[in-house]
Tab-separated table of C-alpha atoms in Angstrom:
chain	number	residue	atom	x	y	z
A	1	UNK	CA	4.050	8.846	-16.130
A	2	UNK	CA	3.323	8.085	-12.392
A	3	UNK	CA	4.552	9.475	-9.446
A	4	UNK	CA	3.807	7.700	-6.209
A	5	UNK	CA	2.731	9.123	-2.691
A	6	UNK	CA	3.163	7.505	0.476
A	7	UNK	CA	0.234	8.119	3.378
A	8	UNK	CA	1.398	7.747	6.932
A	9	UNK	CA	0.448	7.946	9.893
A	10	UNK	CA	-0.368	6.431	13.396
A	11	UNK	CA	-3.650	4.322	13.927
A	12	UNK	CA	-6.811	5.398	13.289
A	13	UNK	CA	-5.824	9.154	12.129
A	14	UNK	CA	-7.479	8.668	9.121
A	15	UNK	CA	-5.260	7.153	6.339
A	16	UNK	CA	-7.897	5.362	4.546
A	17	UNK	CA	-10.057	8.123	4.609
A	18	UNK	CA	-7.843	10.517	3.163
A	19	UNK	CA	-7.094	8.267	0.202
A	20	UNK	CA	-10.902	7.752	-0.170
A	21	UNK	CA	-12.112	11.242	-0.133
A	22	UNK	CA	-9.984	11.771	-3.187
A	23	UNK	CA	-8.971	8.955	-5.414
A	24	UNK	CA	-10.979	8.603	-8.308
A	25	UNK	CA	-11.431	4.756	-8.700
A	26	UNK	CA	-12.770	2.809	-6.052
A	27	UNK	CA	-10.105	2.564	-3.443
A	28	UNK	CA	-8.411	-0.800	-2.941
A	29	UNK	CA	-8.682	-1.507	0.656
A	30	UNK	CA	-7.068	-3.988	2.924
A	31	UNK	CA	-9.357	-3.406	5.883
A	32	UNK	CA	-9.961	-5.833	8.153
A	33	UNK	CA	-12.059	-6.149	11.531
A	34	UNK	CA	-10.407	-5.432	14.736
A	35	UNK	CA	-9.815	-8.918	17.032
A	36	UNK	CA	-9.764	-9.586	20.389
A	37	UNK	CA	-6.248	-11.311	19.449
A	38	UNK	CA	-4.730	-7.424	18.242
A	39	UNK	CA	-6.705	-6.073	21.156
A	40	UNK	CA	-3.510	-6.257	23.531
A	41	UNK	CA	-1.605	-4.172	20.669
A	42	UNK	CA	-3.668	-1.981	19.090
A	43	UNK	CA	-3.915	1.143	20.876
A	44	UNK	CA	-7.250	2.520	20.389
A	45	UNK	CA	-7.236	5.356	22.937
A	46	UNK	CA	-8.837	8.668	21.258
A	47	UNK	CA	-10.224	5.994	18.249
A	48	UNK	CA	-12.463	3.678	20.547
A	49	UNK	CA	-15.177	3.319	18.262
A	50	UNK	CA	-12.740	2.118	15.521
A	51	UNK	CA	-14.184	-0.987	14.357
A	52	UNK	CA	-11.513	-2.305	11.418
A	53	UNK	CA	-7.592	-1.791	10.780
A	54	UNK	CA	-5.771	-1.967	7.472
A	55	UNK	CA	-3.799	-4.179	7.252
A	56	UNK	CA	-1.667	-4.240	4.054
A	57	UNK	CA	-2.252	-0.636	2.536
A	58	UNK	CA	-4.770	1.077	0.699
A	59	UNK	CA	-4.420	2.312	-2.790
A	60	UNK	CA	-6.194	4.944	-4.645
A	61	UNK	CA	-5.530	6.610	-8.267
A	62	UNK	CA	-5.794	10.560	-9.375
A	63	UNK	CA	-4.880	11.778	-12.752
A	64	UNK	CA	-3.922	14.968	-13.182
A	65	UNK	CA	-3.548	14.927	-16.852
A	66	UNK	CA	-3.979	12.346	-19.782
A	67	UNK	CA	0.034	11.395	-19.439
A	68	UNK	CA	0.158	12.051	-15.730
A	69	UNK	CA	-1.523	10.033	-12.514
A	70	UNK	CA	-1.039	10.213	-8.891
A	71	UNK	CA	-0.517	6.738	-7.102
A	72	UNK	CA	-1.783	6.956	-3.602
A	73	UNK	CA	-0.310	4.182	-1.215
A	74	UNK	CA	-2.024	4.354	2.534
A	75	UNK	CA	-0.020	2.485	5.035
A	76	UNK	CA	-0.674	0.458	7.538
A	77	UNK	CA	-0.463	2.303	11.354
A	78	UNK	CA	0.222	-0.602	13.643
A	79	UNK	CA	3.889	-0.882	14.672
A	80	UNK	CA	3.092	-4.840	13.879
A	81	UNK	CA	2.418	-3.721	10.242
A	82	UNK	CA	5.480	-1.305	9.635
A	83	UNK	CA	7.638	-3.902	7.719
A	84	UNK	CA	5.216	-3.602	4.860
A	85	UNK	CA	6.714	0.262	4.895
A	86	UNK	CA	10.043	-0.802	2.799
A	87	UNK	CA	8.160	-2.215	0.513
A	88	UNK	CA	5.742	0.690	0.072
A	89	UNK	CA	8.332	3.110	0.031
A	90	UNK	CA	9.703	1.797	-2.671
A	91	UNK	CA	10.035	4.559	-6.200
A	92	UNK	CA	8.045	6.937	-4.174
A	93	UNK	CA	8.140	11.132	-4.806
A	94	UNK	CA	6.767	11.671	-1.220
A	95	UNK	CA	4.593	11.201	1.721
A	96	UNK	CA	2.373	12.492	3.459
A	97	UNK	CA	2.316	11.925	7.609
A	98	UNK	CA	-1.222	11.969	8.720
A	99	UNK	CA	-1.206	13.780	12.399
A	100	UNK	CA	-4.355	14.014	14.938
A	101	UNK	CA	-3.586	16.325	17.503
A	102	UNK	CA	-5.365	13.912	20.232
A	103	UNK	CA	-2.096	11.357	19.625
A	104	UNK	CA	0.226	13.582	18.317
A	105	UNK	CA	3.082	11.158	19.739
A	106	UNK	CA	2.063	8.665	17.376
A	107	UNK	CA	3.056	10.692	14.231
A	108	UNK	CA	7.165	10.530	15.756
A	109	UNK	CA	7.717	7.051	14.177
A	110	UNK	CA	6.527	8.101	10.567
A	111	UNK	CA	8.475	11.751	10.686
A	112	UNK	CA	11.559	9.510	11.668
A	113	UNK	CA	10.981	7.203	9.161
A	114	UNK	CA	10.956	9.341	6.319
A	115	UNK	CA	13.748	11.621	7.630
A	116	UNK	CA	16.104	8.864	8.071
A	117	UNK	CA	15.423	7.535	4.536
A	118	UNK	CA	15.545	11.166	2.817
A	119	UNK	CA	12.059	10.725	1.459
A	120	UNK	CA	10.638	14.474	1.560
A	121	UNK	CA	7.288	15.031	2.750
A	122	UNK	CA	4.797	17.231	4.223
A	123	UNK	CA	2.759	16.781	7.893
A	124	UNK	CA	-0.997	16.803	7.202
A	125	UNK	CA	-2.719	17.423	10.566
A	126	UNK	CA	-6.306	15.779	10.396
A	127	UNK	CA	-8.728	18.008	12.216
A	128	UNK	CA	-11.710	15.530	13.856
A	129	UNK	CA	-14.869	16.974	14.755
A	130	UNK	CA	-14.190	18.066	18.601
A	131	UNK	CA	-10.683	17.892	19.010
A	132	UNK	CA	-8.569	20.569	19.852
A	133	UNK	CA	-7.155	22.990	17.695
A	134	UNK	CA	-3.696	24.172	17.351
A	135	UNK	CA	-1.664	26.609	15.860
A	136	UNK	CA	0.732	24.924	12.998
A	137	UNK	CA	3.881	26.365	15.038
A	138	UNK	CA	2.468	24.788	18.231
A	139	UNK	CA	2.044	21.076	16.456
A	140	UNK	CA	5.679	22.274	14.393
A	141	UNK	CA	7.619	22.209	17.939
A	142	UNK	CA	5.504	19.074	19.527
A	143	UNK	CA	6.677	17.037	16.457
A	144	UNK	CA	10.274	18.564	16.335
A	145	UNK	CA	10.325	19.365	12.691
A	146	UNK	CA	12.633	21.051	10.507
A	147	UNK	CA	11.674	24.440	9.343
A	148	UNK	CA	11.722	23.346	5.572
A	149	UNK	CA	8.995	20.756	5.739
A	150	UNK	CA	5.648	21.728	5.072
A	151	UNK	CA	2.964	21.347	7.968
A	152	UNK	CA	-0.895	21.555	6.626
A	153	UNK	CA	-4.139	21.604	8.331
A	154	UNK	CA	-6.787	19.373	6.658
A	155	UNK	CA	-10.141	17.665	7.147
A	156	UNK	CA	-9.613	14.100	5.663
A	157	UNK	CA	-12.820	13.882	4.630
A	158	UNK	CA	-12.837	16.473	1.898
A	159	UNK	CA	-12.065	16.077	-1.097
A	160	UNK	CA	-10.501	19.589	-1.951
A	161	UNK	CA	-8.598	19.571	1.410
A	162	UNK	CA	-6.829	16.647	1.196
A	163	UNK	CA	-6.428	17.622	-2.574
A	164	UNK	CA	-4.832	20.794	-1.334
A	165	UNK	CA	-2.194	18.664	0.876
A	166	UNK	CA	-1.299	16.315	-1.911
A	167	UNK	CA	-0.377	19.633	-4.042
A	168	UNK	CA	1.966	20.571	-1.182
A	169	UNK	CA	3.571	17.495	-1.324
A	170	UNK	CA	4.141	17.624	-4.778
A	171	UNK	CA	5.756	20.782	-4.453
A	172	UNK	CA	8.221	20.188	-1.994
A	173	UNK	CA	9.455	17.021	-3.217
A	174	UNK	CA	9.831	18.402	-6.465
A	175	UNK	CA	11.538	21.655	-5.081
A	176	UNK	CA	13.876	19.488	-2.948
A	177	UNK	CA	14.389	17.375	-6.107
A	178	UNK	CA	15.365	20.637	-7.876
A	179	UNK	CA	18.031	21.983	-5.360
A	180	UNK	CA	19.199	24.994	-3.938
A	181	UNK	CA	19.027	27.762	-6.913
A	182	UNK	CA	22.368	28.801	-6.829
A	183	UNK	CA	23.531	25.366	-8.592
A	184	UNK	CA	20.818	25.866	-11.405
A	185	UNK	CA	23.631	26.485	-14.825
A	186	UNK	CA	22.495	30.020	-16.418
């Protein structure tokens, strides 16, 4: 069995390093070098020494047991990119929207996207060395979110952090799956 997990996210707030840090193959990556052609486009205030883009997704594999694997499916964070997003989308459990408090308004077009299409899933906020720290309500009432979805801080980098968000994910999509307990037969 696989269950499939969607990471979002605006540009450059670490997508393709989150899958990295924990998949345990060798990460297919779409990852391409930044052009003067995109430069018009791609908005690279906060990220300026981002050097490449992806471009299609990135893909990374964990299993969890011998009859169980995690399918990790890193989008694309361009706005010229997000029609590759239905396709993505497609069969997944959940997502995970990959936040950096220096944009913060470029996590609204994921959040929407996955509330619109009832896909469940948790806000990951990606601490970077020297930005600012929030509290989780603070980042909660800049993005607008509903009480029931999860909000997690994280360092993308790590392994057992981002591990720690995918578990969260897991959970809620599987709770929301479940349904309220008063419709559980006894």
């Amino acid at each position: 069995m696989t269950l499939k997990i969607l990471v979002a996210g605006g540009f450059g707030v670490g997508k393709t390093t989150l899958v990295s840090a924990v998949s345990e193959i060798r990460p297919l990556r779409t990852e391409e070098m930044l052009s003067e052609a995109g430069r018009p486009v791609d908005n690279v205030q906060g990220v300026e020494r981002k050097t490449t883009t992806t471009v299609a997704m990135d893909f990374g594999r964990i299993t969890l047991r011998d009859d169980l694997m995690l399918y990790l499916f890193g989008t694309p964070g361009q706005d010229r990119f997000w029609f590759l997003w239905d396709e993505l989308a497609q069969g997944a459990l959940g997502a995970v929207v990959l936040a950096d408090t220096r944009r913060l308004a470029d996590s609204f077009a994921a959040v929407d996207y996955f509330e619109r299409r009832g896909i469940p899933f948790t806000v990951a906020v990606n601490h970077f060395d020297g930005a600012d720290r929030y509290p989780a309500e603070a980042v909660r009432d800049a993005l607008d979110l509903d009480g029931g979805v999860p909000l997690v801080m994280c360092d993308a980098r790590d392994r057992e952090s981002v591990k720690e968000v995918l578990v969260k994910v897991v959970e809620h999509a599987m709770a929301l799956e479940a349904g309220p307990l008063d419709h559980v037969p006894i």
